[in-house]
mmCIF file of C-alpha atoms in Angstrom:
data_model
loop_
_atom_site.group_PDB
_atom_site.id
_atom_site.type_symbol
_atom_site.label_atom_id
_atom_site.label_comp_id
_atom_site.label_asym_id
_atom_site.label_seq_id
_atom_site.Cartn_x
_atom_site.Cartn_y
_atom_site.Cartn_z
ATOM 1 C CA MET A 1 78.081 106.423 121.001
ATOM 2 C CA MET A 2 80.046 104.564 118.346
ATOM 3 C CA HIS A 3 79.111 105.466 114.779
ATOM 4 C CA LYS A 4 77.581 102.805 112.526
ATOM 5 C CA HIS A 5 80.474 102.921 110.043
ATOM 6 C CA GLU A 6 82.932 102.515 112.915
ATOM 7 C CA LEU A 7 81.208 99.308 113.971
ATOM 8 C CA LEU A 8 81.305 98.030 110.399
ATOM 9 C CA ILE A 9 85.057 98.587 110.323
ATOM 10 C CA MET A 10 85.623 96.938 113.703
ATOM 11 C CA VAL A 11 83.560 93.790 113.054
ATOM 12 C CA PRO A 12 86.016 92.245 110.515
ATOM 13 C CA ILE A 13 88.898 92.935 112.894
ATOM 14 C CA ILE A 14 87.175 91.202 115.790
ATOM 15 C CA LEU A 15 85.962 88.245 113.727
ATOM 16 C CA GLY A 16 89.349 87.812 112.085
ATOM 17 C CA MET A 17 91.173 87.623 115.398
ATOM 18 C CA MET A 18 88.541 85.449 117.050
ATOM 19 C CA LEU A 19 88.194 82.871 114.309
ATOM 20 C CA CYS A 20 91.709 82.574 112.912
ATOM 21 C CA PRO A 21 94.227 80.985 115.320
ATOM 22 C CA ALA A 22 97.211 82.368 113.448
ATOM 23 C CA LEU A 23 99.735 85.051 114.121
ATOM 24 C CA PRO A 24 98.592 88.481 112.925
ATOM 25 C CA ALA A 25 100.839 89.891 110.210
ATOM 26 C CA GLY A 26 101.344 93.625 110.230
ATOM 27 C CA ALA A 27 98.645 93.872 112.879
ATOM 28 C CA ALA A 28 99.747 96.953 114.838
ATOM 29 C CA ASN A 29 98.824 100.029 112.864
ATOM 30 C CA VAL A 30 97.500 103.555 112.957
ATOM 31 C CA THR A 31 95.179 104.888 110.268
ATOM 32 C CA ALA A 32 94.225 108.572 110.349
ATOM 33 C CA PHE A 33 91.669 110.368 108.199
ATOM 34 C CA ALA A 34 92.246 114.130 108.367
ATOM 35 C CA TYR A 35 89.739 116.747 107.188
ATOM 36 C CA PRO A 36 91.461 120.167 106.945
ATOM 37 C CA GLU A 37 88.318 122.211 106.259
ATOM 38 C CA LYS A 38 86.672 120.853 109.410
ATOM 39 C CA ASN A 39 89.900 120.869 111.453
ATOM 40 C CA VAL A 40 89.349 117.312 112.699
ATOM 41 C CA ALA A 41 90.859 113.863 112.242
ATOM 42 C CA GLU A 42 89.484 110.389 112.861
ATOM 43 C CA ILE A 43 92.218 108.053 114.075
ATOM 44 C CA TYR A 44 92.080 104.260 114.319
ATOM 45 C CA VAL A 45 94.780 102.897 116.601
ATOM 46 C CA ASN A 46 95.114 99.122 116.385
ATOM 47 C CA ASP A 47 97.625 98.220 119.077
ATOM 48 C CA THR A 48 98.219 94.492 118.555
ATOM 49 C CA VAL A 49 101.169 92.730 120.141
ATOM 50 C CA TYR A 50 101.764 89.000 120.409
ATOM 51 C CA ALA A 51 104.012 86.850 122.591
ATOM 52 C CA ILE A 52 105.443 83.507 121.462
ATOM 53 C CA PHE A 53 106.590 81.155 124.217
ATOM 54 C CA HIS A 54 108.479 77.981 123.190
ATOM 55 C CA TYR A 55 109.026 75.054 125.594
ATOM 56 C CA PRO A 56 110.061 71.376 125.334
ATOM 57 C CA SER A 57 107.376 68.782 124.627
ATOM 58 C CA ASN A 58 108.247 66.936 127.854
ATOM 59 C CA SER A 59 108.081 70.022 130.046
ATOM 60 C CA PHE A 60 105.545 70.993 132.681
ATOM 61 C CA PHE A 61 104.214 73.761 130.409
ATOM 62 C CA SER A 62 103.516 71.273 127.644
ATOM 63 C CA LYS A 63 101.401 69.162 129.991
ATOM 64 C CA ILE A 64 99.293 71.997 131.387
ATOM 65 C CA LEU A 65 99.001 74.218 128.283
ATOM 66 C CA ASN A 66 98.697 71.795 125.350
ATOM 67 C CA GLY A 67 95.279 72.243 123.724
ATOM 68 C CA THR A 68 94.393 75.411 125.647
ATOM 69 C CA SER A 69 92.390 78.019 123.730
ATOM 70 C CA LEU A 70 90.969 81.118 125.423
ATOM 71 C CA SER A 71 89.652 84.427 124.141
ATOM 72 C CA TYR A 72 87.484 87.334 125.176
ATOM 73 C CA SER A 73 86.660 90.851 124.085
ATOM 74 C CA ALA A 74 85.106 93.963 125.557
ATOM 75 C CA SER A 75 84.241 97.447 124.352
ATOM 76 C CA ILE A 76 83.367 100.879 125.670
ATOM 77 C CA SER A 77 81.973 103.832 123.738
ATOM 78 C CA ASN A 78 82.526 107.463 124.645
ATOM 79 C CA VAL A 79 85.163 107.162 127.357
ATOM 80 C CA PRO A 80 84.269 109.864 129.936
ATOM 81 C CA HIS A 81 86.353 113.042 129.701
ATOM 82 C CA ASN A 82 86.947 113.155 133.445
ATOM 83 C CA THR A 83 88.806 109.812 133.579
ATOM 84 C CA GLU A 84 92.554 109.314 133.869
ATOM 85 C CA PHE A 85 92.378 107.254 130.678
ATOM 86 C CA PHE A 86 91.062 110.253 128.708
ATOM 87 C CA HIS A 87 93.462 112.699 130.367
ATOM 88 C CA ASP A 88 96.579 110.555 129.780
ATOM 89 C CA LEU A 89 95.725 109.956 126.123
ATOM 90 C CA GLN A 90 95.060 113.668 125.608
ATOM 91 C CA GLU A 91 98.448 114.452 127.152
ATOM 92 C CA ALA A 92 100.221 112.024 124.791
ATOM 93 C CA PHE A 93 98.808 113.765 121.693
ATOM 94 C CA VAL A 94 99.528 117.268 123.008
ATOM 95 C CA GLN A 95 103.112 116.346 123.850
ATOM 96 C CA GLY A 96 103.898 114.990 120.384
ATOM 97 C CA GLU A 97 107.364 113.850 119.385
ATOM 98 C CA ASN A 98 110.606 115.486 120.485
ATOM 99 C CA ASN A 99 108.630 117.541 123.054
ATOM 100 C CA ALA A 100 106.891 119.478 120.251
ATOM 101 C CA VAL A 101 104.002 120.597 122.473
ATOM 102 C CA ASN A 102 100.796 121.588 120.663
ATOM 103 C CA TYR A 103 98.150 122.807 123.106
ATOM 104 C CA ASN A 104 95.639 123.344 120.284
ATOM 105 C CA ILE A 105 95.142 119.590 119.901
ATOM 106 C CA SER A 106 92.136 118.251 121.743
ATOM 107 C CA ILE A 107 90.471 114.833 121.867
ATOM 108 C CA ILE A 108 86.758 115.007 121.128
ATOM 109 C CA ASN A 109 85.817 111.386 121.650
ATOM 110 C CA ILE A 110 87.349 107.953 122.350
ATOM 111 C CA SER A 111 85.848 104.490 121.884
ATOM 112 C CA VAL A 112 87.774 101.316 122.721
ATOM 113 C CA ILE A 113 87.585 97.639 121.772
ATOM 114 C CA THR A 114 89.891 95.168 123.511
ATOM 115 C CA ILE A 115 90.644 91.590 122.519
ATOM 116 C CA ARG A 116 92.689 88.929 124.320
ATOM 117 C CA LYS A 117 93.491 85.537 122.797
ATOM 118 C CA PHE A 118 95.588 82.636 124.059
ATOM 119 C CA PHE A 119 96.184 79.265 122.426
ATOM 120 C CA ALA A 120 98.832 76.590 122.964
ATOM 121 C CA ASN A 121 100.008 73.264 121.590
ATOM 122 C CA GLU A 122 102.611 70.717 122.678
ATOM 123 C CA THR A 123 105.649 72.997 122.220
ATOM 124 C CA SER A 124 104.462 76.628 122.042
ATOM 125 C CA ALA A 125 101.930 79.098 123.372
ATOM 126 C CA ILE A 126 100.817 82.333 121.745
ATOM 127 C CA TYR A 127 99.200 85.235 123.523
ATOM 128 C CA VAL A 128 97.648 88.073 121.505
ATOM 129 C CA LYS A 129 96.851 91.406 123.123
ATOM 130 C CA SER A 130 94.896 93.788 120.934
ATOM 131 C CA SER A 131 93.324 97.155 121.682
ATOM 132 C CA VAL A 132 91.525 99.193 119.048
ATOM 133 C CA MET A 133 90.894 102.851 119.817
ATOM 134 C CA ILE A 134 88.745 105.128 117.668
ATOM 135 C CA ILE A 135 89.767 108.701 118.421
ATOM 136 C CA TRP A 136 88.354 111.977 117.112
ATOM 137 C CA LEU A 137 90.957 114.738 117.312
ATOM 138 C CA SER A 138 90.606 118.493 116.701
ATOM 139 C CA GLY A 139 93.015 121.430 116.540
ATOM 140 C CA ILE A 140 95.396 119.926 113.964
ATOM 141 C CA PHE A 141 94.891 122.554 111.239
ATOM 142 C CA LYS A 142 94.876 126.320 110.947
ATOM 143 C CA LYS A 143 94.267 128.631 108.000
ATOM 144 C CA ASN A 144 97.170 130.626 106.579
ATOM 145 C CA GLY A 145 95.832 132.815 103.767
ATOM 146 C CA THR A 146 94.663 130.540 100.967
ATOM 147 C CA GLU A 147 96.460 127.552 102.490
ATOM 148 C CA ILE A 148 95.552 125.303 105.389
ATOM 149 C CA VAL A 149 98.514 124.215 107.508
ATOM 150 C CA GLY A 150 98.407 121.038 109.583
ATOM 151 C CA ASN A 151 100.652 120.009 112.476
ATOM 152 C CA PHE A 152 101.329 116.256 112.535
ATOM 153 C CA SER A 153 104.033 116.142 115.186
ATOM 154 C CA TRP A 154 101.598 114.085 117.309
ATOM 155 C CA LYS A 155 101.751 111.125 114.919
ATOM 156 C CA SER A 156 104.491 109.246 116.818
ATOM 157 C CA PHE A 157 102.715 109.482 120.150
ATOM 158 C CA LYS A 158 103.622 107.176 123.007
ATOM 159 C CA ILE A 159 101.985 106.549 126.358
ATOM 160 C CA ASN A 160 104.074 105.573 129.358
ATOM 161 C CA LYS A 161 101.179 105.336 131.811
ATOM 162 C CA HIS A 162 98.680 102.618 132.602
ATOM 163 C CA LEU A 163 95.386 102.986 130.776
ATOM 164 C CA TYR A 164 92.776 101.181 132.864
ATOM 165 C CA LEU A 165 89.253 100.420 131.720
ATOM 166 C CA MET A 166 86.557 98.338 133.374
ATOM 167 C CA GLU A 167 86.265 95.148 131.300
ATOM 168 C CA ASN A 168 84.246 92.064 132.173
ATOM 169 C CA GLY A 169 83.787 93.306 135.704
ATOM 170 C CA LYS A 170 87.455 94.048 136.375
ATOM 171 C CA MET A 171 89.974 96.754 135.639
ATOM 172 C CA GLU A 172 92.120 95.966 132.607
ATOM 173 C CA ASP A 173 95.185 97.842 131.399
ATOM 174 C CA ILE A 174 95.116 98.219 127.618
ATOM 175 C CA ASN A 175 98.636 99.639 127.428
ATOM 176 C CA PHE A 176 101.147 97.556 129.374
ATOM 177 C CA PHE A 177 102.034 94.016 128.391
ATOM 178 C CA GLY A 178 103.220 91.391 130.863
ATOM 179 C CA GLU A 179 100.761 90.841 133.681
ATOM 180 C CA GLY A 180 98.032 89.347 131.482
ATOM 181 C CA PHE A 181 100.435 86.984 129.750
ATOM 182 C CA MET A 182 101.956 85.746 133.010
ATOM 183 C CA GLY A 183 98.472 85.064 134.326
ATOM 184 C CA MET A 184 97.783 82.873 131.289
ATOM 185 C CA LEU A 185 100.918 80.797 131.901
ATOM 186 C CA GLY A 186 99.938 80.128 135.505
ATOM 187 C CA MET A 187 103.557 80.316 136.687
ATOM 188 C CA PRO A 188 104.488 84.017 136.973
ATOM 189 C CA GLU A 189 107.607 83.169 138.977
ATOM 190 C CA PHE A 190 109.111 81.205 136.061
ATOM 191 C CA LEU A 191 109.469 84.173 133.699
ATOM 192 C CA GLN A 192 109.827 87.658 135.056
ATOM 193 C CA VAL A 193 108.485 89.568 132.069
ATOM 194 C CA PRO A 194 108.809 93.314 132.604
ATOM 195 C CA GLU A 195 105.861 95.605 132.036
ATOM 196 C CA ILE A 196 106.156 96.939 128.491
ATOM 197 C CA SER A 197 104.196 99.870 127.106
ATOM 198 C CA THR A 198 102.776 98.794 123.742
ATOM 199 C CA LEU A 199 101.048 102.092 122.854
ATOM 200 C CA ASN A 200 104.348 103.381 121.591
ATOM 201 C CA PHE A 201 104.589 104.646 118.021
ATOM 202 C CA SER A 202 107.857 106.547 118.472
ATOM 203 C CA ALA A 203 109.342 104.443 115.655
ATOM 204 C CA PHE A 204 107.422 106.728 113.287
ATOM 205 C CA ASN A 205 109.148 109.932 114.378
ATOM 206 C CA GLN A 206 110.676 110.517 110.933
ATOM 207 C CA PRO A 207 109.381 113.748 109.357
ATOM 208 C CA LEU A 208 106.217 113.244 107.360
ATOM 209 C CA SER A 209 108.025 114.652 104.313
ATOM 210 C CA GLN A 210 110.150 111.471 104.298
ATOM 211 C CA TRP A 211 107.143 109.139 104.159
ATOM 212 C CA SER A 212 105.742 107.698 100.948
ATOM 213 C CA ARG A 213 103.224 110.108 99.419
ATOM 214 C CA VAL A 214 100.490 109.575 96.793
ATOM 215 C CA TYR A 215 97.830 112.037 95.652
ATOM 216 C CA ASN A 216 94.605 110.609 94.185
ATOM 217 C CA SER A 217 92.870 113.220 92.035
ATOM 218 C CA ASN A 218 89.689 111.112 91.783
ATOM 219 C CA SER A 219 89.107 111.070 95.538
ATOM 220 C CA ASN A 220 91.027 114.316 96.161
ATOM 221 C CA MET A 221 92.993 112.587 98.924
ATOM 222 C CA THR A 222 96.699 112.698 99.723
ATOM 223 C CA VAL A 223 97.967 109.524 101.398
ATOM 224 C CA PHE A 224 101.161 109.293 103.452
ATOM 225 C CA THR A 225 102.342 105.807 104.442
ATOM 226 C CA LYS A 226 105.153 104.322 106.488
ATOM 227 C CA SER A 227 105.795 100.744 107.580
ATOM 228 C CA MET A 228 108.377 99.155 109.808
ATOM 229 C CA PRO A 229 109.892 95.670 109.880
ATOM 230 C CA SER A 230 108.742 93.323 112.594
ATOM 231 C CA LEU A 231 109.900 94.632 115.971
ATOM 232 C CA THR A 232 110.929 92.371 118.830
ATOM 233 C CA ILE A 233 110.122 94.511 121.842
ATOM 234 C CA TYR A 234 111.251 91.858 124.330
ATOM 235 C CA SER A 235 113.238 88.618 124.095
ATOM 236 C CA GLU A 236 114.451 86.100 126.650
ATOM 237 C CA ASN A 237 116.080 82.642 126.497
ATOM 238 C CA LEU A 238 116.324 80.267 129.441
ATOM 239 C CA THR A 239 117.917 76.890 130.045
ATOM 240 C CA VAL A 240 116.490 74.932 132.975
ATOM 241 C CA ASN A 241 117.690 71.390 133.738
ATOM 242 C CA GLY A 242 119.079 71.118 130.226
ATOM 243 C CA ASN A 243 115.798 72.215 128.607
ATOM 244 C CA SER A 244 115.566 75.371 126.500
ATOM 245 C CA TYR A 245 112.805 77.961 126.794
ATOM 246 C CA SER A 246 112.377 81.123 124.760
ATOM 247 C CA LEU A 247 110.026 84.074 124.755
ATOM 248 C CA LYS A 248 109.549 86.804 122.158
ATOM 249 C CA ILE A 249 107.140 89.714 122.244
ATOM 250 C CA ILE A 250 106.610 91.065 118.735
ATOM 251 C CA SER A 251 104.918 93.975 117.004
ATOM 252 C CA ASP A 252 104.533 94.689 113.251
ATOM 253 C CA PRO A 253 103.718 98.398 113.044
ATOM 254 C CA ALA A 254 102.445 100.368 110.053
ATOM 255 C CA TYR A 255 101.026 103.866 109.634
ATOM 256 C CA THR A 256 98.717 105.569 107.129
ATOM 257 C CA ILE A 257 97.586 109.196 107.091
ATOM 258 C CA ASP A 258 94.856 110.175 104.601
ATOM 259 C CA ILE A 259 94.407 113.924 104.161
ATOM 260 C CA GLN A 260 91.506 115.379 102.225
ATOM 261 C CA GLY A 261 92.882 117.702 99.524
ATOM 262 C CA TYR A 262 96.199 118.228 97.786
ATOM 263 C CA ALA A 263 98.775 118.133 100.608
ATOM 264 C CA ILE A 264 102.520 118.704 100.653
ATOM 265 C CA ALA A 265 104.603 117.889 103.741
ATOM 266 C CA VAL A 266 107.488 120.018 104.961
ATOM 267 C CA GLY A 267 108.926 118.283 107.965
ATOM 268 C CA ASP A 268 105.874 117.443 110.076
ATOM 269 C CA GLU A 269 103.842 120.351 108.750
ATOM 270 C CA VAL A 270 101.334 119.735 105.966
ATOM 271 C CA TYR A 271 100.253 122.433 103.508
ATOM 272 C CA VAL A 272 96.877 121.776 101.930
ATOM 273 C CA THR A 273 95.955 123.682 98.768
ATOM 274 C CA SER A 274 93.765 123.228 95.742
ATOM 275 C CA PRO A 275 95.320 120.925 93.134
ATOM 276 C CA ALA A 276 94.285 123.461 90.450
ATOM 277 C CA SER A 277 97.698 125.149 90.478
ATOM 278 C CA GLN A 278 99.377 121.791 89.920
ATOM 279 C CA PHE A 279 96.980 121.028 87.060
ATOM 280 C CA SER A 280 97.496 124.467 85.509
ATOM 281 C CA SER A 281 101.246 123.993 85.257
ATOM 282 C CA TYR A 282 100.773 120.715 83.415
ATOM 283 C CA ALA A 283 98.049 122.250 81.248
ATOM 284 C CA LEU A 284 100.320 125.182 80.362
ATOM 285 C CA ALA A 285 103.130 122.832 79.418
ATOM 286 C CA PHE A 286 100.717 120.751 77.330
ATOM 287 C CA VAL A 287 99.332 123.795 75.482
ATOM 288 C CA ALA A 288 102.851 125.115 74.882
ATOM 289 C CA GLY A 289 103.853 121.749 73.451
ATOM 290 C CA ILE A 290 100.841 121.713 71.122
ATOM 291 C CA PHE A 291 101.645 125.296 70.056
ATOM 292 C CA PHE A 292 105.211 124.403 69.091
ATOM 293 C CA ILE A 293 104.022 121.308 67.220
ATOM 294 C CA VAL A 294 101.524 123.385 65.227
ATOM 295 C CA ILE A 295 104.138 126.058 64.448
ATOM 296 C CA ALA A 296 106.590 123.387 63.330
ATOM 297 C CA GLY A 297 103.916 121.742 61.177
ATOM 298 C CA VAL A 298 102.972 125.027 59.519
ATOM 299 C CA GLY A 299 106.637 125.752 58.825
ATOM 300 C CA ILE A 300 107.135 122.370 57.154
ATOM 301 C CA TYR A 301 103.954 122.807 55.110
ATOM 302 C CA LEU A 302 104.985 126.254 53.873
ATOM 303 C CA THR A 303 108.458 125.021 53.018
ATOM 304 C CA ARG A 304 107.087 122.150 50.946
ATOM 305 C CA ARG A 305 104.532 124.392 49.264
ATOM 306 C CA LYS A 306 107.227 126.851 48.304
ATOM 307 C CA GLY A 307 109.296 124.065 46.814
ATOM 308 C CA ASN A 308 106.352 122.712 44.779
ATOM 309 C CA THR A 309 105.762 126.054 42.950
ATOM 310 C CA TYR A 310 108.477 125.049 40.457
ATOM 311 C CA PHE A 311 106.233 122.210 39.248
ATOM 312 C CA LYS A 312 102.980 124.148 38.827
ATOM 313 C CA PRO A 313 101.262 122.910 35.581
ATOM 314 C CA ARG A 314 100.384 125.216 32.694
ATOM 315 C CA ALA A 315 96.820 126.310 32.136
ATOM 316 C CA GLY A 316 94.730 123.658 30.438
ATOM 317 C CA PHE A 317 96.502 120.753 32.102
ATOM 318 C CA GLU A 318 95.594 118.721 35.139
ATOM 319 C CA PRO A 319 97.853 116.317 37.017
ATOM 320 C CA ALA A 320 97.447 112.640 36.400
ATOM 321 C CA THR A 321 100.543 110.900 37.644
ATOM 322 C CA PHE A 322 103.367 113.015 38.857
ATOM 323 C CA ALA A 323 106.956 112.335 37.872
ATOM 324 C CA LEU A 324 109.987 114.273 38.899
ATOM 325 C CA PRO A 325 111.184 116.558 36.070
ATOM 326 C CA ARG A 326 114.440 115.995 34.295
ATOM 327 C CA ARG A 327 116.489 118.616 32.533
ATOM 328 C CA ARG A 328 116.688 118.435 28.686
ATOM 329 C CA SER A 329 118.385 121.268 26.949
ATOM 330 C CA ASN A 330 117.540 123.556 29.866
ATOM 331 C CA GLN A 331 113.797 122.806 29.367
ATOM 332 C CA LEU A 332 111.475 121.222 31.949
ATOM 333 C CA SER A 333 109.594 118.112 30.801
ATOM 334 C CA TYR A 334 105.918 117.728 31.687
ATOM 335 C CA ARG A 335 105.375 114.071 30.847
ATOM 336 C CA GLY A 336 103.368 113.706 33.986
ATOM 337 C CA PHE A 337 100.567 115.887 32.653
ATOM 338 C CA LYS A 338 97.920 115.335 29.969
ATOM 339 C CA LYS A 339 95.731 117.715 28.159
ATOM 340 C CA CYS A 340 92.086 118.076 29.305
#
């Protein structure tokens, strides 16, 4: 069953895509929340891809598509473990990048929300395919003495298989792009769009140590982030009877990994320790700096005090206004003093 806070997170996504007929910016993303002490991670995979089809205003497509607006959504909680969907997704995480197999990784639970949206005007049609998966993953971390070590080689997972779910009374593939879009156009023979796997985050196969890293001491969270420029995963241009047609399939991927604790990445391994050692080094430097300042201040004070002994007044006098002494016949003048 989907958790209440998961539904609260998903509602703005669904409403935003349903109500706003605009291209999503930076829509495809993965956000992971990792908890080393519990050896689990909660991963939100928002796989959003959109196709932009341009055609002349006097074309057949303009006549049949202009003003069209269609959308639907479906969801499933707790995908059964004995399904091919669950098995294929589990295999993708275990495999990781560069064949870095990690058999300790195991999917605990998967929930899925799918959204399809199509709208067209006189010269262009836009098709948005979005699938949001909420995945609980275990087996990422292991204890190594006082440290906890995490393996994040799974982060750039990709799935090359169809992922079918029953949606609105029919089987829908949430991974491959092509068939759904061609069905919307109504003329699949006009454009032969190949089937393209969109659950592909191999662009993020750079070591985690090369990602941007920020540690927040207030929340005790270390955040690693990486974003990519807009990716055109398919492009085609056609000229038919002197008219130009173009198709682009675009993704704007981004990635965020939030790890509870003070984490340092070495390659794709993450070492989680207490931030106390980091604080202690700064504290030691601060105390040492204060110590040297105090020593320097005491030295200056003693030096000045030693110099002022030459101007100590005789008994029975108190200082009023102090004037520097001048030599007269080898005698010091005490004009700056008056008798009590």
